Short mmCIF file of C-alpha atoms in Angstrom, two decimals:
data_model
loop_
_atom_site.label_atom_id
_atom_site.label_comp_id
_atom_site.label_asym_id
_atom_site.label_seq_id
_atom_site.Cartn_x
_atom_site.Cartn_y
_atom_site.Cartn_z
CA UNK A 129 -0.11 0.27 0.00
CA UNK A 130 1.52 3.59 -0.76
CA UNK A 131 1.53 5.47 2.11
CA UNK A 132 0.32 8.12 -0.09
CA UNK A 133 -2.59 7.52 -1.32
CA UNK A 134 -5.43 5.43 -0.01
CA UNK A 135 -5.78 1.90 -0.27
CA UNK A 136 -8.45 0.11 -2.33
CA UNK A 137 -9.23 2.85 -4.77
CA UNK A 138 -5.99 4.73 -4.78
CA UNK A 139 -7.54 8.02 -4.69
CA UNK A 140 -4.59 10.86 -3.83
CA UNK A 141 -4.85 12.29 -0.36
CA UNK A 142 -3.47 16.42 -0.54
CA UNK A 143 -0.39 16.66 0.19
CA UNK A 144 0.17 13.15 0.87
CA UNK A 145 0.98 11.38 4.94
CA UNK A 146 4.42 11.96 4.32
CA UNK A 147 4.29 15.43 3.75
CA UNK A 148 3.84 18.24 7.12
CA UNK A 149 -0.16 19.28 6.80
CA UNK A 150 -0.50 22.49 5.89
CA UNK A 151 -3.73 22.79 7.96
CA UNK A 152 -4.29 20.46 10.93
CA UNK A 153 -5.26 16.85 9.66
CA UNK A 154 -8.74 14.78 11.59
CA UNK A 155 -8.88 11.13 11.39
CA UNK A 156 -12.11 9.43 11.76
CA UNK A 157 -12.79 5.63 12.00
CA UNK A 158 -15.47 4.10 11.34
CA UNK A 159 -16.73 0.11 10.44
CA UNK A 160 -18.38 1.04 7.19
CA UNK A 161 -18.52 3.11 5.23
CA UNK A 162 -22.60 4.15 4.86
CA UNK A 163 -22.32 5.05 8.65
CA UNK A 164 -19.63 7.90 7.63
CA UNK A 165 -21.99 8.65 4.45
CA UNK A 166 -25.91 8.78 5.98
CA UNK A 167 -24.49 9.39 9.52
CA UNK A 168 -21.89 11.52 10.33
CA UNK A 169 -21.02 13.34 6.61
CA UNK A 170 -22.30 16.49 7.66
CA UNK A 171 -20.27 17.06 10.78
CA UNK A 172 -17.44 16.09 8.38
CA UNK A 173 -18.37 18.08 6.43
CA UNK A 174 -18.54 20.94 8.97
CA UNK A 175 -14.76 20.39 9.94
CA UNK A 176 -13.06 20.28 6.62
CA UNK A 177 -14.87 23.72 5.75
CA UNK A 178 -13.86 25.28 9.01
CA UNK A 179 -10.28 24.38 7.65
CA UNK A 180 -9.44 21.08 8.65
CA UNK A 181 -7.80 18.16 6.79
CA UNK A 182 -10.02 15.29 7.43
CA UNK A 183 -9.32 11.55 6.77
CA UNK A 184 -11.69 9.15 6.68
CA UNK A 185 -10.63 5.28 7.77
CA UNK A 186 -13.42 2.44 7.06
CA UNK A 187 -13.63 -0.67 5.97
CA UNK A 188 -14.53 0.34 1.87
CA UNK A 189 -17.57 -0.35 0.71
CA UNK A 190 -20.72 1.40 -1.92
CA UNK A 191 -20.03 4.84 -0.19
CA UNK A 192 -16.30 4.93 -0.45
CA UNK A 193 -15.78 6.75 -3.84
CA UNK A 194 -18.71 8.66 -3.53
CA UNK A 195 -17.25 9.68 -0.01
CA UNK A 196 -13.81 11.05 -1.73
CA UNK A 197 -15.25 12.51 -4.32
CA UNK A 198 -16.39 15.45 -1.93
CA UNK A 199 -12.97 15.42 -1.10
CA UNK A 200 -12.64 13.38 1.86
CA UNK A 201 -9.39 11.39 2.33
CA UNK A 202 -10.23 7.84 2.76
CA UNK A 203 -8.55 5.13 3.69
CA UNK A 204 -9.49 1.70 3.68
CA UNK A 205 -9.07 -0.65 6.91
CA UNK A 206 -10.57 -4.39 6.85
CA UNK A 207 -12.75 -3.38 9.75
CA UNK A 208 -14.81 -6.49 10.23
CA UNK A 209 -18.50 -6.87 12.00
CA UNK A 210 -18.20 -9.86 14.35
CA UNK A 211 -17.27 -10.85 18.02
CA UNK A 212 -14.17 -12.95 16.78
CA UNK A 213 -11.24 -11.09 18.43
CA UNK A 214 -8.58 -12.68 15.82
CA UNK A 215 -10.42 -10.75 12.85
CA UNK A 216 -9.45 -7.66 14.23
CA UNK A 217 -5.86 -8.21 14.91
CA UNK A 218 -5.19 -7.03 10.88
CA UNK A 219 -7.51 -4.11 11.58
CA UNK A 220 -5.45 -2.65 14.44
CA UNK A 221 -2.27 -2.77 12.83
CA UNK A 222 -3.51 -0.99 9.81
CA UNK A 223 -5.06 1.72 11.91
CA UNK A 224 -1.83 1.71 14.13
CA UNK A 225 0.22 2.30 10.94
CA UNK A 226 -2.56 5.14 9.17
CA UNK A 227 -1.69 6.58 12.67
CA UNK A 228 1.30 6.91 13.10
CA UNK A 229 2.17 7.76 9.37
CA UNK A 230 -0.26 10.45 9.69
CA UNK A 231 0.48 13.47 12.09
CA UNK A 232 -2.99 13.62 13.34
CA UNK A 233 -4.02 15.97 15.28
CA UNK A 234 -7.27 14.07 16.76
CA UNK A 235 -8.22 10.72 16.07
#
């Protein structure tokens, strides 16, 4: 995975993750993209309009590309909605790597 772009669809993030951000960076974690699209998008859009560089990490689905088209930097994380503890190991390390590389002000 190229850290300068999002994972599943390779949509470039403004400036990439490896450059110091021009604006404060915020990362939102959602288990599925439909939650970000239907419930949280107005809040995310308001944060973006207020001058923040807004990133969303979620499992890619039907709304992943729509969120990217709205100007959000999207990061694919293999979140799964299950009670099986082993299913959460991979997403844990994906988020950990993203947070370390991203330089986010708020997660």
